[in-house]
Short mmCIF file of C-alpha atoms and ligand atoms in Angstrom, two decimals:
data_model
loop_
_atom_site.label_atom_id
_atom_site.label_comp_id
_atom_site.label_asym_id
_atom_site.label_seq_id
_atom_site.Cartn_x
_atom_site.Cartn_y
_atom_site.Cartn_z
CA MET A 1 0.00 0.00 0.00
CA LYS A 2 1.37 3.45 -0.81
CA PRO A 3 2.02 5.67 2.22
CA ILE A 4 -0.67 8.08 3.34
CA ARG A 5 0.57 11.66 3.00
CA PRO A 6 -0.96 14.20 5.38
CA LEU A 7 0.11 17.82 4.83
CA LEU A 8 0.46 19.60 8.19
CA VAL A 9 0.25 23.40 7.96
CA PHE A 10 0.97 25.87 10.76
CA GLY A 11 2.59 29.26 11.09
CA THR A 12 2.40 30.85 14.53
CA ARG A 13 4.08 30.01 17.81
CA PRO A 14 1.01 28.42 19.44
CA ASP A 15 -0.06 26.26 16.51
CA ALA A 16 3.53 25.14 15.92
CA ILE A 17 3.86 24.07 19.56
CA LYS A 18 0.61 22.11 19.38
CA MET A 19 1.17 20.59 15.92
CA ILE A 20 4.68 19.33 16.63
CA PRO A 21 3.48 16.31 18.65
CA LEU A 22 1.34 15.44 15.63
CA VAL A 23 4.33 15.80 13.29
CA PHE A 24 6.16 13.32 15.54
CA ALA A 25 3.18 10.96 15.82
CA CYS A 26 2.70 10.94 12.02
CA ARG A 27 6.40 10.30 11.46
CA GLU A 28 6.33 7.40 13.90
CA HIS A 29 3.24 5.81 12.35
CA PRO A 30 4.21 3.06 9.87
CA LEU A 31 1.48 4.02 7.36
CA LEU A 32 2.01 7.78 7.35
CA SER A 33 4.51 9.94 5.53
CA PRO A 34 3.81 13.55 6.60
CA ILE A 35 4.69 16.74 4.71
CA VAL A 36 5.24 19.82 6.88
CA CYS A 37 4.47 23.34 5.66
CA ALA A 38 5.15 26.44 7.76
CA SER A 39 3.39 29.61 6.66
CA GLY A 40 5.86 31.82 8.51
CA GLN A 41 3.02 34.02 9.86
CA HIS A 42 5.43 34.38 12.76
CA ARG A 43 9.16 34.59 12.11
CA GLU A 44 11.51 34.43 15.13
CA MET A 45 8.81 32.95 17.37
CA LEU A 46 8.18 30.17 14.86
CA SER A 47 11.79 29.45 13.94
CA GLY A 48 12.61 29.23 17.65
CA VAL A 49 9.99 26.52 18.20
CA LEU A 50 11.06 24.57 15.11
CA GLU A 51 14.71 24.71 16.12
CA HIS A 52 14.05 23.65 19.69
CA PHE A 53 12.13 20.57 18.56
CA GLY A 54 14.49 19.88 15.64
CA VAL A 55 11.71 20.08 13.03
CA GLN A 56 12.71 21.21 9.55
CA PRO A 57 9.61 22.05 7.48
CA ASP A 58 9.47 20.85 3.87
CA TYR A 59 8.09 24.27 2.92
CA ASN A 60 8.21 27.70 4.56
CA LEU A 61 6.13 30.44 2.92
CA ASP A 62 7.91 33.01 5.11
CA ILE A 63 5.06 35.52 4.80
CA MET A 64 5.57 37.65 7.94
CA GLN A 65 5.72 41.44 7.59
CA PRO A 66 6.04 43.75 10.60
CA GLY A 67 2.62 45.13 11.53
CA GLN A 68 0.88 42.75 9.12
CA SER A 69 -2.88 43.08 8.72
CA LEU A 70 -5.29 40.16 8.74
CA THR A 71 -5.78 40.69 5.00
CA ASP A 72 -2.01 40.48 4.43
CA ILE A 73 -1.74 37.17 6.27
CA THR A 74 -4.81 35.61 4.69
CA THR A 75 -4.03 36.53 1.06
CA ARG A 76 -0.35 35.61 1.30
CA VAL A 77 -1.06 32.19 2.82
CA LEU A 78 -3.84 31.47 0.32
CA GLN A 79 -1.59 32.32 -2.61
CA GLY A 80 1.39 30.46 -1.16
CA MET A 81 -0.53 27.25 -0.45
CA ALA A 82 -2.07 26.77 -3.91
CA PRO A 83 1.09 25.60 -5.73
CA ILE A 84 2.11 23.36 -2.82
CA LEU A 85 -1.25 21.61 -2.79
CA GLU A 86 -1.07 21.28 -6.57
CA LYS A 87 2.44 19.77 -6.47
CA GLU A 88 2.08 17.48 -3.44
CA ARG A 89 -1.54 16.37 -3.82
CA PRO A 90 -1.68 15.21 -0.18
CA ASP A 91 -4.30 12.72 1.03
CA VAL A 92 -5.44 15.20 3.66
CA ALA A 93 -4.43 18.68 4.85
CA LEU A 94 -4.33 19.32 8.60
CA VAL A 95 -4.59 22.76 10.15
CA HIS A 96 -4.72 23.82 13.77
CA GLY A 97 -6.93 26.05 15.85
CA ASP A 98 -8.01 29.50 14.83
CA THR A 99 -5.18 31.50 13.35
CA SER A 100 -5.37 33.26 10.00
CA THR A 101 -2.86 30.70 8.72
CA ALA A 102 -5.28 27.90 9.62
CA LEU A 103 -8.25 29.57 7.92
CA ALA A 104 -6.36 30.52 4.74
CA ALA A 105 -4.64 27.13 4.43
CA GLY A 106 -8.00 25.45 5.03
CA LEU A 107 -9.61 27.50 2.29
CA ALA A 108 -6.72 26.70 -0.06
CA ALA A 109 -7.24 22.97 0.63
CA PHE A 110 -10.95 23.34 -0.06
CA TYR A 111 -10.22 25.07 -3.39
CA ALA A 112 -7.84 22.22 -4.24
CA ARG A 113 -10.57 19.71 -3.31
CA CYS A 114 -8.23 18.22 -0.74
CA PRO A 115 -9.89 16.71 2.38
CA LEU A 116 -9.27 18.86 5.42
CA GLY A 117 -8.81 17.91 9.06
CA HIS A 118 -9.05 20.44 11.89
CA VAL A 119 -6.92 19.89 14.98
CA GLU A 120 -8.30 21.65 18.08
CA ALA A 121 -11.75 21.91 16.54
CA GLY A 122 -14.94 23.16 18.14
CA LEU A 123 -13.70 25.81 20.57
CA ARG A 124 -16.26 28.63 20.80
CA THR A 125 -17.01 31.67 22.92
CA GLY A 126 -20.22 32.40 21.01
CA ASN A 127 -19.07 35.99 20.42
CA LEU A 128 -17.76 36.45 16.86
CA TYR A 129 -15.68 39.46 17.95
CA SER A 130 -13.98 37.81 20.92
CA PRO A 131 -11.38 36.63 20.40
CA PHE A 132 -11.09 38.57 17.14
CA PRO A 133 -10.75 37.24 14.49
CA GLU A 134 -10.13 33.77 15.94
CA GLU A 135 -13.77 32.98 16.76
CA MET A 136 -14.75 33.58 13.12
CA ASN A 137 -11.72 31.69 11.82
CA ARG A 138 -12.56 28.53 13.74
CA THR A 139 -16.27 28.79 12.99
CA LEU A 140 -15.54 28.97 9.24
CA LEU A 141 -13.11 26.04 9.56
CA GLY A 142 -15.95 24.07 11.13
CA ASN A 143 -17.74 24.22 7.78
CA LEU A 144 -14.65 23.65 5.61
CA CYS A 145 -13.47 20.45 7.30
CA SER A 146 -14.49 16.84 6.92
CA LEU A 147 -12.53 15.62 9.98
CA HIS A 148 -12.80 17.50 13.27
CA PHE A 149 -10.41 16.60 16.09
CA ALA A 150 -12.16 18.08 19.11
CA PRO A 151 -10.18 18.26 22.37
CA THR A 152 -13.23 17.81 24.64
CA GLY A 153 -16.85 16.67 24.62
CA ARG A 154 -17.96 20.31 24.93
CA ASN A 155 -16.05 21.14 21.74
CA ARG A 156 -17.84 18.26 19.99
CA GLU A 157 -21.21 19.61 21.13
CA ASN A 158 -20.33 23.04 19.72
CA LEU A 159 -19.66 21.45 16.33
CA LEU A 160 -22.90 19.46 16.43
CA ARG A 161 -24.78 22.67 17.26
CA GLN A 162 -23.19 24.29 14.19
CA ASN A 163 -24.25 21.30 12.03
CA ALA A 164 -20.61 20.98 10.98
CA PRO A 165 -20.27 18.49 8.13
CA GLY A 166 -18.10 15.35 8.41
CA GLU A 167 -16.87 13.29 11.33
CA ILE A 168 -16.02 14.46 14.84
CA PHE A 169 -13.48 12.70 17.10
CA VAL A 170 -12.84 13.65 20.72
CA THR A 171 -9.07 13.31 21.15
CA GLY A 172 -7.82 15.57 23.96
CA ASN A 173 -5.64 18.58 23.25
CA THR A 174 -2.12 18.12 21.85
CA ALA A 175 -1.07 21.02 24.14
CA ILE A 176 -0.89 18.46 26.94
CA ASP A 177 1.20 16.06 24.81
CA VAL A 178 3.92 18.71 24.42
CA LEU A 179 4.59 18.90 28.16
CA ARG A 180 6.09 15.38 27.98
CA TYR A 181 8.92 16.80 25.87
CA THR A 182 9.49 20.11 27.64
CA VAL A 183 9.05 19.82 31.40
CA LYS A 184 12.11 18.70 33.37
CA GLU A 185 12.63 18.95 37.10
CA ASP A 186 16.24 20.09 36.70
CA HIS A 187 15.58 22.46 33.78
CA ARG A 188 18.10 25.32 33.56
CA PHE A 189 16.66 28.44 31.89
CA SER A 190 18.41 29.22 28.63
CA GLN A 191 17.31 32.87 28.85
CA GLY A 192 19.71 34.63 31.25
CA ALA A 193 17.08 37.12 32.48
CA LEU A 194 15.02 34.26 33.91
CA ARG A 195 17.98 32.97 35.89
CA GLU A 196 18.17 36.31 37.73
CA ILE A 197 14.63 36.12 39.11
CA ASP A 198 14.15 35.11 42.75
CA PHE A 199 11.46 32.42 42.63
CA SER A 200 11.37 32.13 46.42
CA ARG A 201 9.17 35.24 46.19
CA ARG A 202 5.64 35.04 44.73
CA VAL A 203 6.30 35.56 41.04
CA ILE A 204 3.28 35.93 38.76
CA LEU A 205 3.64 35.04 35.08
CA LEU A 206 1.93 37.67 32.91
CA THR A 207 1.30 37.47 29.17
CA ALA A 208 -1.02 39.58 27.02
CA HIS A 209 -1.16 40.00 23.27
CA ARG A 210 -4.70 39.58 21.91
CA ARG A 211 -5.80 41.99 19.20
CA GLU A 212 -9.05 42.80 21.05
CA ASN A 213 -7.01 43.78 24.16
CA LEU A 214 -4.68 46.16 22.29
CA GLY A 215 -6.96 49.20 22.74
CA GLN A 216 -8.34 49.67 26.26
CA GLY A 217 -7.58 46.20 27.61
CA LEU A 218 -3.80 46.37 28.01
CA PRO A 219 -3.62 49.73 29.85
CA ALA A 220 -6.35 48.57 32.25
CA ILE A 221 -4.60 45.24 32.90
CA PHE A 222 -1.28 47.00 33.42
CA ALA A 223 -2.87 49.49 35.84
CA ALA A 224 -4.20 46.54 37.87
CA VAL A 225 -0.70 45.02 37.94
CA ARG A 226 0.72 48.25 39.36
CA ARG A 227 -1.91 48.26 42.11
CA ILE A 228 -1.18 44.63 42.98
CA LEU A 229 2.53 45.44 43.28
CA ASN A 230 1.72 48.42 45.45
CA ASP A 231 -0.38 46.34 47.85
CA CYS A 232 1.79 43.18 47.93
CA PRO A 233 5.49 43.90 48.54
CA ASP A 234 6.45 40.20 48.23
CA VAL A 235 4.99 39.87 44.71
CA GLU A 236 6.88 40.24 41.42
CA PHE A 237 5.85 39.72 37.82
CA VAL A 238 7.67 38.12 34.93
CA PHE A 239 6.28 39.37 31.63
CA PRO A 240 7.53 37.83 28.38
CA VAL A 241 6.58 40.60 25.98
CA HIS A 242 5.07 39.60 22.62
CA PRO A 243 7.06 41.02 19.67
CA ASN A 244 3.97 42.77 18.32
CA PRO A 245 5.16 46.42 18.41
CA ALA A 246 1.79 47.56 19.80
CA VAL A 247 2.26 45.29 22.85
CA ALA A 248 5.91 46.20 23.36
CA ARG A 249 5.12 49.96 23.26
CA GLN A 250 2.37 49.72 25.86
CA ALA A 251 4.43 47.45 28.13
CA GLU A 252 7.33 49.92 28.03
CA ALA A 253 5.02 52.84 28.81
CA ALA A 254 3.44 51.03 31.78
CA PHE A 255 6.47 49.42 33.39
CA ALA A 256 9.59 51.40 32.44
CA ASP A 257 9.99 52.50 36.08
CA THR A 258 8.80 49.24 37.70
CA PRO A 259 11.72 46.89 38.50
CA ARG A 260 9.41 44.30 40.06
CA VAL A 261 7.95 43.66 36.61
CA HIS A 262 10.63 41.67 34.79
CA ARG A 263 9.92 42.37 31.13
CA VAL A 264 11.75 39.71 29.16
CA ALA A 265 11.99 38.74 25.50
CA PRO A 266 9.61 35.99 24.31
CA VAL A 267 10.64 32.89 26.18
CA ASP A 268 11.48 29.69 24.32
CA VAL A 269 8.90 26.97 24.85
CA PHE A 270 11.16 24.75 26.98
CA ASP A 271 11.90 27.70 29.29
CA MET A 272 8.24 28.69 29.23
CA HIS A 273 6.79 25.39 30.36
CA ASN A 274 9.32 25.16 33.18
CA LEU A 275 8.77 28.81 34.07
CA ILE A 276 5.04 28.18 34.62
CA GLY A 277 5.86 25.60 37.28
CA ARG A 278 8.20 27.98 39.10
CA CYS A 279 5.70 30.84 39.18
CA HIS A 280 3.01 31.26 41.81
CA MET A 281 0.20 31.73 39.28
CA VAL A 282 -0.50 32.89 35.75
CA MET A 283 -2.35 35.97 34.50
CA THR A 284 -2.89 35.78 30.76
CA ASP A 285 -5.06 36.37 27.72
CA SER A 286 -3.35 33.45 25.97
CA GLY A 287 -5.29 30.40 24.89
CA GLY A 288 -2.49 27.87 25.22
CA LEU A 289 -1.48 28.91 28.71
CA GLN A 290 -5.01 28.21 29.96
CA GLU A 291 -4.46 24.60 28.91
CA GLU A 292 -0.88 24.14 30.06
CA ALA A 293 -0.83 25.80 33.48
CA PRO A 294 -3.39 23.44 35.08
CA SER A 295 -1.20 20.44 34.19
CA LEU A 296 1.63 22.17 36.02
CA GLY A 297 -0.48 22.91 39.10
CA ARG A 298 -0.75 26.66 38.63
CA PRO A 299 -4.00 28.69 38.81
CA VAL A 300 -4.82 30.89 35.83
CA LEU A 301 -6.55 34.27 35.83
CA VAL A 302 -7.89 34.74 32.32
CA LEU A 303 -7.54 38.35 31.15
CA ARG A 304 -10.51 38.29 28.82
CA LYS A 305 -14.24 38.97 28.88
CA GLU A 306 -15.02 35.42 27.76
CA THR A 307 -13.13 32.23 27.12
CA GLU A 308 -13.60 29.34 24.70
CA ARG A 309 -12.03 27.11 27.35
CA MET A 310 -14.93 27.01 29.80
CA GLU A 311 -13.81 23.52 30.77
CA ALA A 312 -11.00 25.16 32.77
CA ILE A 313 -13.39 27.50 34.56
CA GLU A 314 -15.75 24.62 35.40
CA ALA A 315 -12.91 22.36 36.53
CA GLY A 316 -11.76 25.19 38.81
CA THR A 317 -8.29 25.57 37.29
CA ALA A 318 -8.98 29.05 35.83
CA LEU A 319 -11.00 32.16 36.70
CA LEU A 320 -12.33 34.71 34.27
CA ALA A 321 -10.86 38.00 35.51
CA GLY A 322 -12.14 40.24 32.69
CA THR A 323 -10.15 43.11 31.23
CA ASP A 324 -11.09 46.09 33.37
CA GLU A 325 -8.74 47.34 36.05
CA GLN A 326 -10.96 46.69 39.05
CA SER A 327 -12.00 43.14 38.14
CA VAL A 328 -8.41 42.10 37.33
CA TYR A 329 -7.12 43.67 40.54
CA GLU A 330 -9.82 42.10 42.73
CA SER A 331 -9.49 38.60 41.20
CA ALA A 332 -5.73 38.61 41.73
CA MET A 333 -5.91 40.00 45.27
CA ARG A 334 -8.48 37.38 46.28
CA LEU A 335 -6.18 34.60 45.13
CA LEU A 336 -3.10 36.17 46.70
CA HIS A 337 -4.83 36.50 50.08
CA ASP A 338 -6.80 33.26 50.25
CA PRO A 339 -4.52 30.20 50.47
CA ALA A 340 -7.48 27.80 50.53
CA ALA A 341 -8.90 29.20 47.28
CA TYR A 342 -5.41 29.13 45.77
CA GLY A 343 -4.94 25.50 46.86
CA ARG A 344 -8.25 24.42 45.34
CA MET A 345 -7.31 25.95 41.98
CA ALA A 346 -3.78 24.61 42.03
CA HIS A 347 -4.97 21.06 42.71
CA ALA A 348 -7.97 20.95 40.35
CA GLN A 349 -7.83 18.38 37.55
CA ASN A 350 -6.80 19.43 34.03
CA PRO A 351 -9.78 18.85 31.71
CA PHE A 352 -7.87 19.01 28.40
CA GLY A 353 -6.67 15.47 27.91
CA ASP A 354 -4.23 12.75 28.88
CA GLY A 355 -1.24 13.74 26.73
CA HIS A 356 -1.91 11.21 23.93
CA ALA A 357 -4.05 13.29 21.58
CA ALA A 358 -1.52 13.29 18.72
CA GLU A 359 -1.23 9.47 18.59
CA ARG A 360 -5.02 9.25 18.46
CA ILE A 361 -5.25 11.72 15.58
CA ALA A 362 -2.48 9.98 13.62
CA GLY A 363 -4.24 6.63 14.17
CA ILE A 364 -7.56 8.00 12.91
CA ILE A 365 -5.92 9.43 9.77
CA ALA A 366 -4.13 6.15 9.07
CA GLN A 367 -7.34 4.19 9.43
CA ARG A 368 -9.53 6.59 7.47
CA PHE A 369 -7.18 7.14 4.49
CA GLY A 370 -5.62 3.67 4.63
CA GLU A 371 -9.01 2.23 3.74
CA GLU A 372 -9.43 4.73 0.90
CA ASN A 373 -5.95 3.99 -0.49
CA LYS A 374 -6.71 0.23 -0.43
CA ALA A 375 -10.03 0.65 -2.25
C1 UD1 B 1 -1.64 35.60 16.03
C2 UD1 B 1 -2.92 34.78 16.06
C3 UD1 B 1 -3.38 34.59 17.49
C4 UD1 B 1 -2.30 33.98 18.35
C5 UD1 B 1 -1.04 34.82 18.23
C6 UD1 B 1 0.04 34.09 18.99
C7 UD1 B 1 -4.29 35.28 14.08
C8 UD1 B 1 -5.43 36.02 13.55
N1 UD1 B 1 -3.97 35.50 15.36
O1 UD1 B 1 -1.90 36.87 16.62
O2 UD1 B 1 -4.51 33.71 17.50
O3 UD1 B 1 -2.74 33.99 19.68
O4 UD1 B 1 -0.66 34.96 16.85
O5 UD1 B 1 1.11 34.87 19.28
O6 UD1 B 1 -3.70 34.51 13.37
N2 UD1 B 1 5.87 39.51 15.26
C9 UD1 B 1 7.25 39.50 15.14
N3 UD1 B 1 7.88 38.29 15.17
C10 UD1 B 1 7.24 37.11 15.32
C11 UD1 B 1 5.84 37.14 15.47
C12 UD1 B 1 5.17 38.35 15.43
O7 UD1 B 1 7.87 40.53 14.97
O8 UD1 B 1 7.88 36.06 15.35
C13 UD1 B 1 5.17 40.83 15.24
C14 UD1 B 1 4.96 41.37 13.82
O9 UD1 B 1 5.09 42.76 13.81
C15 UD1 B 1 3.49 41.01 13.55
C16 UD1 B 1 2.89 41.17 14.94
O10 UD1 B 1 3.89 40.69 15.84
O11 UD1 B 1 2.93 41.88 12.61
C17 UD1 B 1 1.61 40.42 15.17
O12 UD1 B 1 1.72 39.08 14.69
P1 UD1 B 1 0.42 38.33 14.11
O13 UD1 B 1 0.69 36.93 13.71
O14 UD1 B 1 -0.20 39.19 13.09
O15 UD1 B 1 -0.35 38.24 15.49
P2 UD1 B 1 -1.80 38.27 15.90
O16 UD1 B 1 -2.76 38.28 14.78
O17 UD1 B 1 -1.92 39.33 16.91
N1 UDP B 2 4.73 30.70 24.92
C1 UDP B 2 6.11 30.63 24.84
N2 UDP B 2 6.84 31.76 25.14
C2 UDP B 2 6.28 32.93 25.49
C3 UDP B 2 4.86 33.01 25.55
C4 UDP B 2 4.12 31.88 25.26
O1 UDP B 2 6.67 29.58 24.54
O2 UDP B 2 7.01 33.90 25.72
C5 UDP B 2 3.95 29.50 24.60
C6 UDP B 2 2.92 29.08 25.63
O3 UDP B 2 3.50 28.24 26.61
C7 UDP B 2 1.91 28.36 24.77
C8 UDP B 2 1.92 29.17 23.50
O4 UDP B 2 3.20 29.80 23.44
O5 UDP B 2 2.35 27.06 24.42
C9 UDP B 2 0.82 30.19 23.54
O6 UDP B 2 1.07 31.17 22.60
P1 UDP B 2 0.32 32.55 22.58
O7 UDP B 2 -0.05 32.95 23.95
O8 UDP B 2 1.18 33.47 21.79
O9 UDP B 2 -0.96 32.24 21.69
P2 UDP B 2 -2.43 31.66 22.01
O10 UDP B 2 -2.31 30.37 22.72
O11 UDP B 2 -3.12 32.72 22.79
O12 UDP B 2 -3.04 31.53 20.67
#
């Protein structure tokens, strides 16, 4: 039987981190011969992840431009994918999550009449503008795909409610698989700035980058951070600043004179996963961190108005803190002053899977397309 050739496409830091276990699982599967295509929607943040995991893509569209618009990303990926799909004629294209790379590559596969599988399918907030444009991207992918790999039962229900065509498989989230590769008890930070931080103090990990938070959200969140520092002399923050110039500018304006906020360059993923475990808790608008931190026993305050990861809220591993100054400040202060509440969150069970999602997805692809190739 000829090998089954899935084409895996990703382009940002988070989808690279979560697709790499699937690249490995496909490579290890005797029936699969994967092709890897990076869009290059991110540049340094993507190349860092690829290097750290030793993954060399077969293609890199290298589309990133500083300050790129959503239209830039979408059109460049769509145009770049067409000749690759034409040349490779893969059995199935696989995209991840809700980035513009995923949507544009999915649309390109649809135009090429190539079956499409969606990894991390079915996440929804129900608000098409939050997160923006991710909620629309993943909703559209729900209609473009014939195979949906949903991390949780709730994600499956969202797809059923949308009447998404094709088959749905509940697999767990590959975000949990990655931790097997990255987390080490004796990890030594490769970024020097992290080695200088005193983790015997209560250090809070802060990240914020979402487009919908770039206006009023970030200044309000940063004002809350300053109040927390003012009220809690034993607390410090470590803040890996996203390379988006809009984020970097606002972070500089808010914290230039605040030495207890350690603003550091984006942290490589091995450092990041070990950093989570050394911090007291996480305050973030990131999607991926909401999934990872619970596996590492750290509570998460979600800096958003709504989350597509309600499983974490219901399991008690995360709290929705909102994006206005008072609600962020109060949520953090409650957790900093109530050890019992902190303990309950830190010990709650991660609802996102058992760390074997990628093997399941590879197995499903082998079975599904193996039968077609035999016929
Ligand atoms: C994108 C994803 C978002 C994800 C985020 C992860 C979409 C629509 N959004 O966000 O879901 O949470 O990535 O970080 O796809 N930049 C660099 N170097 C890099 C990466 C980015 O300089 O390696 C700068 C560039 O100026 C770029 C800007 O950051 O223009 C924003 O990057 P972009 O991919 O457009 O980010 P978002 O759309 O905000
Ligand atoms: N991450 C990282 N270094 C950082 C910030 C985040 O390695 O400085 C990792 C994080 O652990 C998670 C992923 O990047 O695996 C999340 O990316 P991001 O927050 O940019 O995007 P989102 O998940 O919100 O789409």
